[in-house]
Coordinates of C-alpha atoms in Angstrom, one line a residue:
M19 CA 211.9 311.7 103.0
K20 CA 209.0 310.5 104.9
I21 CA 206.1 308.4 103.3
N22 CA 203.7 310.8 102.7
E23 CA 206.2 313.1 101.0
I24 CA 207.1 310.4 98.6
Q25 CA 203.6 309.7 97.9
S26 CA 203.1 313.6 97.3
S27 CA 206.2 313.7 94.8
I28 CA 204.8 310.6 93.1
G29 CA 201.3 312.4 92.6
R30 CA 203.0 315.6 91.3
L31 CA 205.7 313.6 88.9
K32 CA 202.9 311.4 87.4
K33 CA 201.2 314.3 86.6
E34 CA 204.0 316.1 84.9
N35 CA 205.0 313.2 83.1
D36 CA 201.7 312.0 81.7
I37 CA 201.7 308.5 83.9
C38 CA 198.9 306.3 85.3
I39 CA 199.9 304.2 88.0
L40 CA 198.1 301.0 88.6
A41 CA 198.6 298.7 91.5
H42 CA 197.5 295.2 91.8
S43 CA 195.5 294.2 94.7
Y44 CA 198.6 292.5 96.7
Q45 CA 200.5 295.4 96.9
S46 CA 201.5 297.2 100.0
Q47 CA 199.1 299.7 101.4
D48 CA 201.2 302.9 100.6
I49 CA 201.3 301.7 97.0
I50 CA 197.5 301.1 96.8
E51 CA 197.1 304.6 98.3
T52 CA 199.3 306.2 96.0
A53 CA 198.0 304.4 93.0
D54 CA 195.3 305.9 90.4
F55 CA 193.6 302.6 90.1
T56 CA 193.8 299.1 92.0
G57 CA 192.3 295.6 91.2
D58 CA 193.0 292.4 89.8
S59 CA 195.2 292.0 86.8
Y60 CA 192.4 292.0 83.8
A61 CA 190.5 294.4 85.3
L62 CA 193.7 296.6 85.6
S63 CA 194.2 296.0 82.0
M64 CA 191.0 297.0 80.8
K65 CA 191.3 300.3 83.1
A66 CA 194.6 301.1 81.3
K67 CA 192.9 301.0 78.0
E68 CA 190.3 303.4 79.4
V69 CA 192.8 306.2 80.6
K70 CA 194.3 309.3 78.6
E71 CA 197.7 308.8 80.1
K72 CA 200.1 307.7 77.7
T73 CA 202.5 305.7 80.1
I74 CA 201.2 303.1 82.3
I75 CA 203.3 302.2 85.4
L76 CA 201.8 298.5 86.6
C77 CA 203.0 297.6 90.1
G78 CA 202.5 293.6 90.3
V79 CA 204.4 291.0 88.2
R80 CA 205.4 290.5 84.7
F81 CA 202.4 288.8 83.1
M82 CA 200.0 291.6 84.4
A83 CA 202.4 294.1 82.9
E84 CA 202.4 292.0 79.8
T85 CA 198.3 291.8 79.4
V86 CA 198.1 295.6 79.8
K87 CA 200.8 295.9 76.6
I88 CA 198.7 293.3 75.0
I89 CA 195.2 295.2 75.7
S90 CA 196.9 298.7 74.9
P91 CA 199.8 298.2 72.7
R92 CA 200.1 301.7 71.7
K93 CA 200.9 302.6 75.2
K94 CA 204.2 302.8 77.0
V95 CA 203.9 299.9 79.9
I96 CA 206.5 299.9 82.5
L97 CA 206.8 297.0 84.9
S98 CA 207.8 298.6 88.6
D99 CA 210.2 296.1 89.2
P100 CA 212.0 293.9 86.4
N101 CA 212.7 290.9 88.7
A102 CA 209.0 290.8 89.8
L103 CA 207.9 287.2 87.9
C104 CA 204.8 284.9 88.8
P105 CA 206.0 281.5 89.6
M106 CA 202.8 280.3 88.1
A107 CA 203.1 281.8 84.9
E108 CA 207.0 280.1 84.8
Q109 CA 205.5 276.6 85.1
I110 CA 204.5 276.6 81.6
D111 CA 206.2 278.2 78.5
A112 CA 205.6 277.6 74.7
Q113 CA 207.5 274.4 74.2
L114 CA 205.6 272.7 77.1
L115 CA 202.2 273.9 76.0
T116 CA 203.0 272.6 72.2
E117 CA 203.8 269.3 73.5
L118 CA 200.6 269.3 75.9
K119 CA 198.5 270.0 72.7
K120 CA 200.0 267.1 70.9
R121 CA 199.1 265.1 73.7
Y122 CA 195.5 266.2 73.9
P123 CA 194.6 266.4 70.3
G124 CA 191.0 268.3 69.8
Y125 CA 191.1 269.8 73.3
T126 CA 190.1 273.5 73.7
V127 CA 193.1 274.9 75.5
A128 CA 191.9 277.3 78.0
A129 CA 194.6 279.4 79.8
Y130 CA 194.7 280.9 83.0
I131 CA 195.4 284.9 83.0
N132 CA 198.5 284.1 84.9
T133 CA 200.5 283.0 82.0
S134 CA 203.0 284.7 79.7
A135 CA 202.0 286.3 76.4
E136 CA 203.8 283.7 74.5
T137 CA 201.8 280.9 76.1
K138 CA 198.8 282.8 75.6
A139 CA 199.6 283.1 72.0
L140 CA 198.9 279.0 71.8
C141 CA 195.4 279.3 73.5
D142 CA 192.1 279.3 72.6
V143 CA 190.5 281.1 75.3
C144 CA 191.9 283.0 78.2
V145 CA 190.2 283.2 81.7
T146 CA 190.2 284.8 85.1
S147 CA 189.6 283.6 88.2
S148 CA 186.1 285.4 88.1
S149 CA 185.0 284.4 84.7
A150 CA 186.5 281.0 84.6
V151 CA 183.3 279.1 85.2
R152 CA 181.3 281.1 83.1
I153 CA 183.5 281.1 80.0
I154 CA 184.2 277.1 80.4
K155 CA 180.5 276.6 81.0
N156 CA 179.9 278.4 77.6
I157 CA 182.8 276.5 75.4
K158 CA 180.7 274.4 72.8
N159 CA 184.0 271.4 73.3
N160 CA 183.4 269.2 76.2
N161 CA 187.1 268.4 76.1
I162 CA 189.2 271.2 77.6
L163 CA 193.0 271.3 78.6
F164 CA 193.2 274.0 81.3
V165 CA 196.6 275.4 82.2
P166 CA 198.5 276.2 84.1
D167 CA 197.0 275.8 87.8
C168 CA 195.4 272.5 88.7
N169 CA 193.6 273.9 92.1
L170 CA 191.9 276.4 90.0
G171 CA 191.3 273.8 87.4
D172 CA 189.8 271.3 89.9
W173 CA 187.6 274.3 91.6
I174 CA 186.0 274.9 88.0
K175 CA 185.5 271.1 87.4
K176 CA 183.6 271.0 90.6
Q177 CA 181.4 274.0 89.1
V178 CA 181.0 272.5 85.7
P179 CA 180.8 268.9 86.1
S180 CA 179.5 268.3 82.3
K181 CA 182.8 268.9 80.8
N182 CA 185.8 266.9 80.6
I183 CA 188.7 268.9 82.0
V184 CA 192.1 268.0 82.0
T185 CA 194.6 269.9 84.2
V186 CA 198.5 270.1 84.4
S187 CA 200.7 269.9 88.0
G188 CA 200.9 273.5 88.4
G189 CA 199.8 276.3 91.0
C190 CA 200.5 279.3 93.0
P191 CA 203.1 278.7 95.6
T192 CA 201.9 281.5 97.7
H193 CA 198.4 279.9 98.1
L194 CA 199.7 276.4 98.4
R195 CA 201.5 277.3 101.7
M196 CA 198.0 277.3 103.4
T197 CA 196.8 273.8 104.5
V198 CA 194.1 272.2 106.3
S199 CA 196.0 272.5 109.8
D200 CA 195.9 276.3 109.1
V201 CA 192.0 276.0 108.5
N202 CA 191.7 274.0 111.7
A203 CA 194.0 276.4 113.7
A204 CA 192.2 279.4 112.3
R205 CA 188.8 278.2 113.0
N206 CA 189.5 277.1 116.4
E207 CA 190.9 280.5 117.3
H208 CA 188.2 282.7 115.5
P209 CA 184.9 280.4 115.9
G210 CA 182.7 283.0 114.6
A211 CA 184.6 284.0 111.7
L212 CA 183.7 283.2 108.0
L213 CA 186.6 281.6 105.9
L214 CA 187.3 283.5 102.4
V215 CA 189.6 281.7 100.0
H216 CA 190.7 282.2 96.7
P217 CA 190.3 279.5 94.4
E218 CA 194.2 278.9 93.6
C219 CA 194.2 277.4 97.1
R220 CA 194.5 273.4 97.7
P221 CA 190.9 271.7 97.0
D222 CA 190.8 270.4 100.6
V223 CA 191.2 274.0 101.6
T224 CA 188.5 275.4 99.4
S225 CA 186.1 272.6 100.1
K226 CA 186.2 273.9 103.7
A227 CA 185.6 277.7 103.0
D228 CA 182.5 279.8 103.3
F229 CA 183.3 281.5 100.3
A230 CA 185.7 281.2 97.2
G231 CA 186.2 283.8 94.7
S232 CA 189.0 286.0 93.1
T233 CA 190.7 288.7 95.1
S234 CA 188.2 291.3 94.5
A235 CA 185.2 288.7 95.0
I236 CA 186.6 288.1 98.3
M237 CA 186.9 291.9 99.4
K238 CA 183.6 292.6 97.9
Y239 CA 182.2 289.9 100.0
A240 CA 183.5 290.9 103.2
E241 CA 183.0 294.5 102.5
N242 CA 179.3 293.9 101.6
S243 CA 178.6 291.0 104.6
N244 CA 176.8 291.8 107.4
E245 CA 178.9 289.6 109.4
K246 CA 182.1 291.1 111.3
E247 CA 184.8 288.5 111.6
F248 CA 186.6 286.8 108.5
I249 CA 189.7 284.6 108.0
I250 CA 191.3 285.7 104.7
G251 CA 192.8 282.9 102.6
T252 CA 194.7 284.8 100.0
E253 CA 197.8 287.1 99.9
N254 CA 198.1 288.9 103.2
S255 CA 198.1 292.1 102.0
I256 CA 194.4 291.6 101.4
T257 CA 193.6 291.3 105.2
E258 CA 195.4 294.9 105.5
H259 CA 193.4 296.3 102.7
L260 CA 190.1 295.1 104.5
R261 CA 191.1 296.3 107.8
F262 CA 191.5 299.9 106.3
A263 CA 188.3 299.4 104.1
C264 CA 186.3 298.1 107.1
P265 CA 187.4 299.2 110.5
D266 CA 184.5 298.2 112.0
K267 CA 185.1 294.6 111.0
K268 CA 187.7 291.8 112.4
F269 CA 190.1 290.2 109.3
Y270 CA 192.6 287.4 110.3
P271 CA 195.1 285.8 107.9
L272 CA 194.5 282.1 107.2
S273 CA 198.5 281.8 107.4
K274 CA 201.5 284.2 108.2
E275 CA 203.1 282.2 105.4
C276 CA 200.5 283.3 102.8
V277 CA 203.3 286.2 101.2
C278 CA 203.9 286.7 97.6
H279 CA 207.8 287.7 97.6
N280 CA 207.3 288.5 94.0
M281 CA 204.5 291.4 94.8
R282 CA 206.7 292.7 97.9
L283 CA 209.6 293.2 95.5
T284 CA 208.0 296.7 94.3
D285 CA 208.2 299.2 97.2
L286 CA 207.3 303.0 97.4
A287 CA 210.7 304.4 97.3
E288 CA 211.0 302.2 93.9
L289 CA 207.7 303.5 92.5
Y290 CA 209.4 306.8 93.3
E291 CA 212.1 306.3 90.9
C292 CA 209.9 304.8 88.4
V293 CA 207.8 308.1 87.8
K294 CA 211.4 309.9 87.7
G295 CA 212.5 307.4 84.8
L296 CA 215.1 305.8 86.8
A297 CA 213.6 302.3 87.4
G298 CA 211.3 299.9 86.2
E299 CA 211.5 298.0 82.8
E300 CA 209.5 298.9 79.5
I301 CA 207.3 295.9 78.5
V302 CA 208.3 295.5 74.6
M303 CA 206.5 292.7 72.4
S304 CA 206.2 292.2 68.5
D305 CA 203.1 293.0 67.0
D306 CA 202.6 289.3 66.0
L307 CA 202.7 288.4 69.8
I308 CA 200.5 290.9 70.8
R309 CA 198.1 290.2 68.1
A310 CA 198.3 286.4 69.1
A311 CA 198.2 286.8 72.6
K312 CA 195.1 288.9 72.3
R313 CA 193.1 286.6 70.3
P314 CA 192.2 284.2 73.3

């Protein structure tokens, strides 16, 4: 089958089987074009709550599918590829967080959304890259333990210097692959381009950016800007998507190494198998865990 034939078949089968397909922005273009909705993880989970379909297929990684289930516990949620994990989410578990909470008694525990349901269940508040600064700023407690991304935590510290924010050693391996050397090389090759990066990047990379923000914020900035050239410092799929969205502009990846291999596990053929009920994994959580993870 050709790509357009598979996409047409998926479109037919999802209607027949009462399925809504959600695709994270880091998915490939052929999946993005097949999905009902695309975006960042939290936005997708909220969209899942609104749709009428009773079954959700999440093309992304496990914590994202868990978040959809937490927000919409009555719906059947399928993770497109069972092996698609988030290395950052795997860096901190319930046992480690319990130990950290003992080490920092009285601290408000803020979890990045890139965490497992079990970790969220032990936290006071959950944030996204786009909401973190606003939420942290409005926490009454000045002492905050932020997990698990120390790079995002460092970026928040700079935006909210009034808070005493403690971070732990953790982060996104994909964004960590980008270095200042990459920035210098990209600037030399494309001197007129603006550098847009995700705050999961190293602090020395983020400090050199013209704009830092969530994946959706990066895309919105580029689409709305009057500038014509951009260096994109996040997963390289975003460079591709922006080229489709803004054919009159130029987009360059900050590094060819910025590829999330977990996100790339899902391909169009696998999604086709998912809508046929032959692939994917249903996300199952106890009611107690859902309640505990939903609170923050």
